[in-house]
Short mmCIF file of N, CA and C and ligand atoms in Angstrom, two decimals:
data_model
loop_
_atom_site.label_atom_id
_atom_site.label_comp_id
_atom_site.label_asym_id
_atom_site.label_seq_id
_atom_site.Cartn_x
_atom_site.Cartn_y
_atom_site.Cartn_z
N UNK A 1 -4.45 21.55 -1.73
CA UNK A 1 -4.09 21.11 -0.37
C UNK A 1 -2.76 20.34 -0.41
N UNK A 2 -1.93 20.60 0.58
CA UNK A 2 -0.64 19.89 0.67
C UNK A 2 -0.91 18.40 0.96
N UNK A 3 0.03 17.58 0.52
CA UNK A 3 -0.07 16.14 0.75
C UNK A 3 -0.23 15.81 2.25
N UNK A 4 0.55 16.52 3.09
CA UNK A 4 0.49 16.27 4.54
C UNK A 4 -0.92 16.56 5.09
N UNK A 5 -1.50 17.65 4.63
CA UNK A 5 -2.86 18.01 5.09
C UNK A 5 -3.88 16.96 4.67
N UNK A 6 -3.72 16.44 3.46
CA UNK A 6 -4.65 15.39 3.00
C UNK A 6 -4.54 14.16 3.88
N UNK A 7 -3.29 13.78 4.20
CA UNK A 7 -3.10 12.61 5.08
C UNK A 7 -3.72 12.87 6.46
N UNK A 8 -3.52 14.08 6.99
CA UNK A 8 -4.03 14.39 8.33
C UNK A 8 -5.56 14.35 8.35
N UNK A 9 -6.17 14.70 7.24
CA UNK A 9 -7.62 14.66 7.13
C UNK A 9 -8.09 13.20 6.99
N UNK A 10 -7.27 12.40 6.30
CA UNK A 10 -7.67 11.03 5.99
C UNK A 10 -7.59 10.07 7.18
N UNK A 11 -6.57 10.24 8.04
CA UNK A 11 -6.34 9.24 9.11
C UNK A 11 -7.55 9.06 10.04
N UNK A 12 -8.16 10.16 10.55
CA UNK A 12 -9.35 9.94 11.39
C UNK A 12 -10.52 9.31 10.62
N UNK A 13 -10.59 9.60 9.34
CA UNK A 13 -11.66 8.99 8.52
C UNK A 13 -11.44 7.49 8.41
N UNK A 14 -10.17 7.11 8.25
CA UNK A 14 -9.84 5.69 8.14
C UNK A 14 -10.21 4.96 9.43
N UNK A 15 -9.93 5.60 10.56
CA UNK A 15 -10.26 5.00 11.85
C UNK A 15 -11.78 4.81 11.96
N UNK A 16 -12.52 5.86 11.69
CA UNK A 16 -13.98 5.80 11.80
C UNK A 16 -14.58 4.76 10.84
N UNK A 17 -13.97 4.66 9.67
CA UNK A 17 -14.49 3.79 8.61
C UNK A 17 -14.25 2.31 8.88
N UNK A 18 -13.18 1.99 9.62
CA UNK A 18 -12.81 0.59 9.77
C UNK A 18 -13.05 0.05 11.19
N UNK A 19 -13.31 0.95 12.14
CA UNK A 19 -13.47 0.54 13.53
C UNK A 19 -14.71 -0.35 13.70
N UNK A 20 -14.47 -1.54 14.27
CA UNK A 20 -15.59 -2.43 14.61
C UNK A 20 -16.37 -3.01 13.44
N UNK A 21 -15.81 -3.01 12.23
CA UNK A 21 -16.61 -3.52 11.10
C UNK A 21 -16.66 -5.05 11.06
N UNK A 22 -15.63 -5.70 11.66
CA UNK A 22 -15.65 -7.16 11.74
C UNK A 22 -15.74 -7.81 10.35
N UNK A 23 -15.03 -7.23 9.39
CA UNK A 23 -15.11 -7.68 7.99
C UNK A 23 -13.82 -7.24 7.31
N UNK A 24 -12.84 -8.16 7.27
CA UNK A 24 -11.51 -7.78 6.77
C UNK A 24 -11.52 -7.37 5.30
N UNK A 25 -12.23 -8.12 4.48
CA UNK A 25 -12.27 -7.78 3.05
C UNK A 25 -12.89 -6.39 2.86
N UNK A 26 -13.97 -6.15 3.59
CA UNK A 26 -14.64 -4.85 3.50
C UNK A 26 -13.75 -3.72 3.99
N UNK A 27 -13.07 -3.95 5.11
CA UNK A 27 -12.20 -2.91 5.68
C UNK A 27 -11.03 -2.61 4.73
N UNK A 28 -10.45 -3.65 4.14
CA UNK A 28 -9.34 -3.44 3.19
C UNK A 28 -9.83 -2.70 1.94
N UNK A 29 -11.03 -3.06 1.48
CA UNK A 29 -11.59 -2.41 0.29
C UNK A 29 -11.87 -0.94 0.56
N UNK A 30 -12.46 -0.65 1.71
CA UNK A 30 -12.75 0.75 2.01
C UNK A 30 -11.47 1.54 2.29
N UNK A 31 -10.47 0.90 2.88
CA UNK A 31 -9.19 1.58 3.11
C UNK A 31 -8.54 1.94 1.77
N UNK A 32 -8.56 0.99 0.83
CA UNK A 32 -7.98 1.25 -0.50
C UNK A 32 -8.73 2.39 -1.17
N UNK A 33 -10.07 2.36 -1.09
CA UNK A 33 -10.88 3.41 -1.73
C UNK A 33 -10.62 4.77 -1.11
N UNK A 34 -10.56 4.81 0.22
CA UNK A 34 -10.35 6.10 0.91
C UNK A 34 -8.99 6.70 0.55
N UNK A 35 -7.95 5.88 0.60
CA UNK A 35 -6.60 6.38 0.30
C UNK A 35 -6.53 6.82 -1.16
N UNK A 36 -7.07 5.99 -2.04
CA UNK A 36 -7.02 6.26 -3.47
C UNK A 36 -7.74 7.57 -3.83
N UNK A 37 -8.95 7.71 -3.29
CA UNK A 37 -9.76 8.90 -3.62
C UNK A 37 -9.20 10.16 -2.98
N UNK A 38 -8.76 10.05 -1.73
CA UNK A 38 -8.26 11.24 -1.03
C UNK A 38 -6.98 11.75 -1.68
N UNK A 39 -6.10 10.82 -2.03
CA UNK A 39 -4.77 11.21 -2.48
C UNK A 39 -4.67 11.30 -4.01
N UNK A 40 -5.63 10.73 -4.71
CA UNK A 40 -5.60 10.79 -6.18
C UNK A 40 -4.49 9.96 -6.80
N UNK A 41 -4.27 8.75 -6.24
CA UNK A 41 -3.21 7.90 -6.78
C UNK A 41 -3.66 7.16 -8.04
N UNK A 42 -2.71 6.52 -8.72
CA UNK A 42 -2.99 5.77 -9.95
C UNK A 42 -3.50 4.36 -9.65
N UNK A 43 -2.86 3.71 -8.69
CA UNK A 43 -3.27 2.36 -8.27
C UNK A 43 -3.01 2.24 -6.77
N UNK A 44 -4.01 1.76 -6.03
CA UNK A 44 -3.89 1.64 -4.57
C UNK A 44 -4.52 0.33 -4.17
N UNK A 45 -3.75 -0.56 -3.56
CA UNK A 45 -4.38 -1.82 -3.17
C UNK A 45 -3.52 -2.68 -2.28
N UNK A 46 -4.08 -3.84 -1.97
CA UNK A 46 -3.44 -4.76 -1.03
C UNK A 46 -3.08 -6.07 -1.70
N UNK A 47 -1.93 -6.59 -1.30
CA UNK A 47 -1.57 -7.98 -1.58
C UNK A 47 -1.50 -8.67 -0.22
N UNK A 48 -2.14 -9.83 -0.13
CA UNK A 48 -2.30 -10.52 1.15
C UNK A 48 -1.42 -11.77 1.20
N UNK A 49 -0.72 -11.95 2.32
CA UNK A 49 0.13 -13.13 2.50
C UNK A 49 -0.73 -14.40 2.54
N UNK A 50 -0.33 -15.37 1.70
CA UNK A 50 -1.01 -16.67 1.69
C UNK A 50 0.09 -17.71 1.50
N UNK A 51 0.54 -18.31 2.59
CA UNK A 51 1.68 -19.24 2.52
C UNK A 51 2.93 -18.49 2.11
N UNK A 52 3.55 -18.94 0.99
CA UNK A 52 4.79 -18.28 0.57
C UNK A 52 4.61 -17.33 -0.62
N UNK A 53 3.35 -16.91 -0.84
CA UNK A 53 3.12 -15.90 -1.88
C UNK A 53 2.20 -14.78 -1.38
N UNK A 54 2.21 -13.69 -2.15
CA UNK A 54 1.24 -12.61 -1.92
C UNK A 54 0.14 -12.77 -2.96
N UNK A 55 -1.10 -12.68 -2.50
CA UNK A 55 -2.23 -12.77 -3.44
C UNK A 55 -2.96 -11.45 -3.52
N UNK A 56 -3.40 -11.11 -4.72
CA UNK A 56 -4.12 -9.86 -4.94
C UNK A 56 -5.33 -9.75 -4.02
N UNK A 57 -5.44 -8.60 -3.35
CA UNK A 57 -6.59 -8.32 -2.48
C UNK A 57 -7.36 -7.12 -3.01
N UNK A 58 -8.16 -6.49 -2.15
CA UNK A 58 -8.96 -5.34 -2.58
C UNK A 58 -8.07 -4.20 -3.11
N UNK A 59 -8.50 -3.58 -4.20
CA UNK A 59 -7.73 -2.47 -4.76
C UNK A 59 -8.62 -1.52 -5.54
N UNK A 60 -8.05 -0.37 -5.89
CA UNK A 60 -8.68 0.63 -6.75
C UNK A 60 -7.71 0.92 -7.89
N UNK A 61 -8.22 1.00 -9.10
CA UNK A 61 -7.36 1.33 -10.23
C UNK A 61 -7.39 0.23 -11.28
N UNK A 62 -6.46 0.28 -12.24
CA UNK A 62 -6.45 -0.70 -13.33
C UNK A 62 -6.21 -2.14 -12.83
N UNK A 63 -6.55 -3.12 -13.66
CA UNK A 63 -6.36 -4.53 -13.28
C UNK A 63 -4.90 -4.81 -12.94
N UNK A 64 -4.68 -5.82 -12.08
CA UNK A 64 -3.33 -6.08 -11.58
C UNK A 64 -3.02 -7.57 -11.57
N UNK A 65 -1.74 -7.91 -11.35
CA UNK A 65 -1.35 -9.32 -11.32
C UNK A 65 -1.83 -10.00 -10.04
N UNK A 66 -2.11 -11.29 -10.13
CA UNK A 66 -2.74 -12.03 -9.04
C UNK A 66 -1.77 -12.44 -7.93
N UNK A 67 -0.56 -12.83 -8.33
CA UNK A 67 0.34 -13.42 -7.34
C UNK A 67 1.74 -12.84 -7.45
N UNK A 68 2.39 -12.66 -6.29
CA UNK A 68 3.77 -12.17 -6.24
C UNK A 68 4.52 -13.06 -5.24
N UNK A 69 5.66 -13.58 -5.66
CA UNK A 69 6.43 -14.47 -4.79
C UNK A 69 7.20 -13.71 -3.70
N UNK A 70 7.58 -14.45 -2.66
CA UNK A 70 8.38 -13.90 -1.56
C UNK A 70 9.69 -13.37 -2.12
N UNK A 71 9.99 -12.11 -1.86
CA UNK A 71 11.24 -11.52 -2.33
C UNK A 71 11.17 -11.01 -3.77
N UNK A 72 10.01 -11.19 -4.43
CA UNK A 72 9.89 -10.78 -5.84
C UNK A 72 9.27 -9.37 -5.94
N UNK A 73 9.74 -8.61 -6.92
CA UNK A 73 9.20 -7.28 -7.15
C UNK A 73 9.33 -6.39 -5.93
N UNK A 74 8.69 -5.25 -5.98
CA UNK A 74 8.77 -4.31 -4.85
C UNK A 74 7.95 -4.87 -3.68
N UNK A 75 6.78 -5.43 -4.00
CA UNK A 75 5.91 -5.96 -2.94
C UNK A 75 6.57 -7.12 -2.19
N UNK A 76 7.07 -8.10 -2.95
CA UNK A 76 7.71 -9.27 -2.32
C UNK A 76 8.98 -8.89 -1.57
N UNK A 77 9.66 -7.84 -2.03
CA UNK A 77 10.87 -7.38 -1.34
C UNK A 77 10.53 -6.69 -0.03
N UNK A 78 9.47 -5.87 -0.04
CA UNK A 78 9.04 -5.19 1.20
C UNK A 78 8.61 -6.24 2.23
N UNK A 79 7.95 -7.29 1.76
CA UNK A 79 7.54 -8.39 2.65
C UNK A 79 8.78 -9.08 3.24
N UNK A 80 9.71 -9.43 2.37
CA UNK A 80 10.93 -10.13 2.81
C UNK A 80 11.75 -9.28 3.78
N UNK A 81 11.89 -7.99 3.45
CA UNK A 81 12.73 -7.11 4.27
C UNK A 81 11.99 -6.59 5.50
N UNK A 82 10.65 -6.71 5.51
CA UNK A 82 9.86 -6.29 6.66
C UNK A 82 9.88 -4.80 6.87
N UNK A 83 9.94 -4.05 5.77
CA UNK A 83 9.95 -2.59 5.90
C UNK A 83 9.35 -1.94 4.65
N UNK A 84 9.00 -0.66 4.82
CA UNK A 84 8.45 0.12 3.71
C UNK A 84 9.54 0.35 2.66
N UNK A 85 9.17 0.18 1.39
CA UNK A 85 10.09 0.49 0.30
C UNK A 85 9.52 1.62 -0.54
N UNK A 86 10.32 2.66 -0.72
CA UNK A 86 9.95 3.79 -1.59
C UNK A 86 10.82 3.69 -2.83
N UNK A 87 10.17 3.55 -3.99
CA UNK A 87 10.91 3.41 -5.25
C UNK A 87 10.64 4.66 -6.11
N UNK A 88 11.67 5.47 -6.24
CA UNK A 88 11.51 6.76 -6.96
C UNK A 88 11.29 6.52 -8.46
N UNK A 89 11.99 5.49 -8.99
CA UNK A 89 11.85 5.20 -10.42
C UNK A 89 11.86 3.68 -10.58
N UNK A 90 10.73 3.13 -10.96
CA UNK A 90 10.62 1.66 -11.02
C UNK A 90 11.62 1.05 -12.01
N UNK A 91 12.04 1.83 -12.99
CA UNK A 91 13.00 1.28 -13.96
C UNK A 91 14.36 1.04 -13.33
N UNK A 92 14.58 1.64 -12.17
CA UNK A 92 15.87 1.44 -11.49
C UNK A 92 15.77 0.42 -10.37
N UNK A 93 14.60 -0.23 -10.25
CA UNK A 93 14.46 -1.27 -9.21
C UNK A 93 14.56 -2.63 -9.88
N UNK A 94 15.67 -3.36 -9.66
CA UNK A 94 15.83 -4.65 -10.32
C UNK A 94 14.70 -5.60 -9.90
N UNK A 95 14.04 -6.21 -10.87
CA UNK A 95 12.99 -7.18 -10.56
C UNK A 95 11.62 -6.58 -10.36
N UNK A 96 11.50 -5.28 -10.57
CA UNK A 96 10.18 -4.64 -10.48
C UNK A 96 9.18 -5.39 -11.37
N UNK A 97 7.98 -5.64 -10.84
CA UNK A 97 6.95 -6.34 -11.61
C UNK A 97 6.01 -5.28 -12.19
N UNK A 98 6.00 -5.19 -13.51
CA UNK A 98 5.17 -4.17 -14.16
C UNK A 98 3.78 -4.69 -14.43
N UNK A 99 2.84 -4.38 -13.54
CA UNK A 99 1.44 -4.74 -13.79
C UNK A 99 0.89 -3.80 -14.85
N UNK A 100 1.38 -2.56 -14.83
CA UNK A 100 0.99 -1.58 -15.84
C UNK A 100 2.25 -0.87 -16.31
N UNK A 101 2.37 -0.72 -17.63
CA UNK A 101 3.56 -0.03 -18.17
C UNK A 101 3.52 1.46 -17.83
N UNK A 102 2.36 1.93 -17.34
CA UNK A 102 2.23 3.35 -17.00
C UNK A 102 2.82 3.67 -15.63
N UNK A 103 3.05 2.64 -14.83
CA UNK A 103 3.54 2.86 -13.46
C UNK A 103 5.01 3.27 -13.48
N UNK A 104 5.33 4.39 -12.83
CA UNK A 104 6.70 4.90 -12.84
C UNK A 104 7.35 5.02 -11.46
N UNK A 105 6.54 5.14 -10.40
CA UNK A 105 7.12 5.11 -9.06
C UNK A 105 6.13 4.40 -8.13
N UNK A 106 6.64 4.00 -6.98
CA UNK A 106 5.85 3.07 -6.16
C UNK A 106 6.25 3.14 -4.69
N UNK A 107 5.28 2.89 -3.81
CA UNK A 107 5.59 2.72 -2.38
C UNK A 107 4.87 1.46 -1.90
N UNK A 108 5.56 0.66 -1.12
CA UNK A 108 4.95 -0.55 -0.55
C UNK A 108 5.16 -0.54 0.95
N UNK A 109 4.03 -0.64 1.69
CA UNK A 109 4.05 -0.56 3.16
C UNK A 109 3.54 -1.88 3.73
N UNK A 110 4.36 -2.58 4.51
CA UNK A 110 3.88 -3.83 5.11
C UNK A 110 2.75 -3.57 6.12
N UNK A 111 1.83 -4.52 6.20
CA UNK A 111 0.76 -4.45 7.21
C UNK A 111 1.08 -5.51 8.26
N UNK A 112 1.35 -5.06 9.48
CA UNK A 112 1.71 -5.97 10.57
C UNK A 112 0.49 -6.27 11.42
N UNK A 113 0.37 -7.53 11.84
CA UNK A 113 -0.64 -7.91 12.84
C UNK A 113 0.08 -8.83 13.82
N UNK A 114 0.10 -8.44 15.09
CA UNK A 114 0.82 -9.21 16.12
C UNK A 114 2.24 -9.55 15.67
N UNK A 115 2.95 -8.51 15.21
CA UNK A 115 4.36 -8.61 14.79
C UNK A 115 4.62 -9.48 13.57
N UNK A 116 3.57 -9.90 12.89
CA UNK A 116 3.75 -10.66 11.66
C UNK A 116 3.19 -9.89 10.48
N UNK A 117 3.84 -10.00 9.32
CA UNK A 117 3.32 -9.31 8.14
C UNK A 117 2.19 -10.15 7.54
N UNK A 118 1.01 -9.53 7.46
CA UNK A 118 -0.15 -10.25 6.92
C UNK A 118 -0.46 -9.83 5.48
N UNK A 119 0.19 -8.75 5.04
CA UNK A 119 -0.02 -8.28 3.67
C UNK A 119 0.75 -7.00 3.46
N UNK A 120 0.62 -6.43 2.27
CA UNK A 120 1.27 -5.14 2.00
C UNK A 120 0.28 -4.21 1.30
N UNK A 121 0.44 -2.93 1.59
CA UNK A 121 -0.25 -1.89 0.83
C UNK A 121 0.69 -1.48 -0.30
N UNK A 122 0.19 -1.51 -1.53
CA UNK A 122 1.01 -1.14 -2.69
C UNK A 122 0.35 0.07 -3.36
N UNK A 123 1.12 1.11 -3.60
CA UNK A 123 0.58 2.28 -4.32
C UNK A 123 1.52 2.62 -5.47
N UNK A 124 0.91 2.81 -6.64
CA UNK A 124 1.68 3.14 -7.85
C UNK A 124 1.32 4.53 -8.34
N UNK A 125 2.30 5.16 -8.97
CA UNK A 125 2.09 6.48 -9.57
C UNK A 125 2.55 6.48 -11.02
N UNK A 126 1.94 7.32 -11.81
CA UNK A 126 2.34 7.43 -13.21
C UNK A 126 3.54 8.37 -13.38
N UNK A 127 3.90 9.06 -12.29
CA UNK A 127 5.05 9.97 -12.37
C UNK A 127 6.23 9.41 -11.58
N UNK A 128 7.41 9.77 -12.01
CA UNK A 128 8.63 9.41 -11.26
C UNK A 128 8.68 10.26 -9.99
N UNK A 129 9.16 9.65 -8.89
CA UNK A 129 9.45 10.41 -7.67
C UNK A 129 8.25 10.93 -6.90
N UNK A 130 7.11 10.25 -7.01
CA UNK A 130 5.90 10.73 -6.30
C UNK A 130 6.01 10.57 -4.79
N UNK A 131 6.65 9.48 -4.33
CA UNK A 131 6.58 9.14 -2.91
C UNK A 131 7.87 9.51 -2.16
N UNK A 132 7.67 9.97 -0.91
CA UNK A 132 8.81 10.38 -0.09
C UNK A 132 8.56 10.01 1.37
N UNK A 133 9.34 10.61 2.27
CA UNK A 133 9.23 10.31 3.70
C UNK A 133 7.85 10.66 4.27
N UNK A 134 7.20 11.69 3.73
CA UNK A 134 5.87 12.07 4.20
C UNK A 134 4.88 10.95 3.92
N UNK A 135 4.92 10.40 2.70
CA UNK A 135 4.02 9.28 2.36
C UNK A 135 4.32 8.09 3.26
N UNK A 136 5.60 7.81 3.45
CA UNK A 136 6.01 6.67 4.29
C UNK A 136 5.43 6.82 5.69
N UNK A 137 5.64 7.99 6.30
CA UNK A 137 5.20 8.23 7.67
C UNK A 137 3.68 8.06 7.81
N UNK A 138 2.92 8.71 6.94
CA UNK A 138 1.47 8.68 7.11
C UNK A 138 0.84 7.37 6.64
N UNK A 139 1.41 6.75 5.63
CA UNK A 139 0.85 5.46 5.20
C UNK A 139 1.17 4.38 6.23
N UNK A 140 2.32 4.48 6.90
CA UNK A 140 2.61 3.53 7.99
C UNK A 140 1.61 3.73 9.13
N UNK A 141 1.29 4.99 9.45
CA UNK A 141 0.27 5.26 10.48
C UNK A 141 -1.08 4.69 10.04
N UNK A 142 -1.41 4.88 8.77
CA UNK A 142 -2.68 4.38 8.25
C UNK A 142 -2.75 2.86 8.40
N UNK A 143 -1.65 2.18 8.11
CA UNK A 143 -1.66 0.71 8.19
C UNK A 143 -1.73 0.22 9.64
N UNK A 144 -1.20 1.01 10.58
CA UNK A 144 -1.36 0.65 12.00
C UNK A 144 -2.83 0.76 12.41
N UNK A 145 -3.48 1.85 11.98
CA UNK A 145 -4.91 2.05 12.29
C UNK A 145 -5.74 0.91 11.69
N UNK A 146 -5.48 0.61 10.43
CA UNK A 146 -6.22 -0.44 9.73
C UNK A 146 -6.03 -1.78 10.44
N UNK A 147 -4.78 -2.11 10.73
CA UNK A 147 -4.45 -3.39 11.34
C UNK A 147 -5.16 -3.60 12.68
N UNK A 148 -5.26 -2.52 13.46
CA UNK A 148 -5.97 -2.61 14.75
C UNK A 148 -7.42 -3.02 14.55
N UNK A 149 -7.95 -2.71 13.37
CA UNK A 149 -9.37 -2.97 13.12
C UNK A 149 -9.61 -4.21 12.24
N UNK A 150 -8.54 -4.96 11.99
CA UNK A 150 -8.71 -6.24 11.29
C UNK A 150 -8.94 -7.33 12.33
N UNK A 151 -9.75 -8.31 11.99
CA UNK A 151 -10.08 -9.34 12.99
C UNK A 151 -9.45 -10.69 12.65
N1 SME B 1 4.84 -3.32 -9.14
C1 SME B 1 4.57 -4.28 -8.09
C2 SME B 1 3.57 -5.31 -8.54
C3 SME B 1 2.16 -4.97 -8.23
S1 SME B 1 1.43 -3.87 -9.30
O1 SME B 1 2.24 -2.66 -9.44
C4 SME B 1 -0.08 -3.44 -8.81
C5 SME B 1 5.86 -4.95 -7.64
O2 SME B 1 6.92 -4.79 -8.27
O3 SME B 1 5.82 -5.63 -6.63
#
């Protein structure tokens, strides 16, 4: 199945799975699991804004670092810049934080709630160049759906 078809199949599932659950940790955990399993990524998870740092939230995949500073790494940079960052090759991103030496490309999508960033979705791949405009478009849609269902 094409990547686009997988995303199109996943978005209504994400809506059904998170609508009215009234449980942010649970909704984030199920969102990470759904995206991870549907797309077959290496690491899929959330870092949540807590003051001036990002703290590790629900995720799927290998163990990860607990805290990321504002403007640090790909996650902290996406938070600071307020936009999705697609990194084709992590070795070419100055300041990339290597939670796993196996990670070679990455996408980070901010999660907005009432125009404020409350966290980021971080996805890592073991291959260079995994993520493109298609991932950006559908993962941004996914984060809008999720955000509507966070309380
Ligand atoms: N690589 C990320 C850190 C998080 S781990 O990859 C899960 C970054 O540079 O922000």
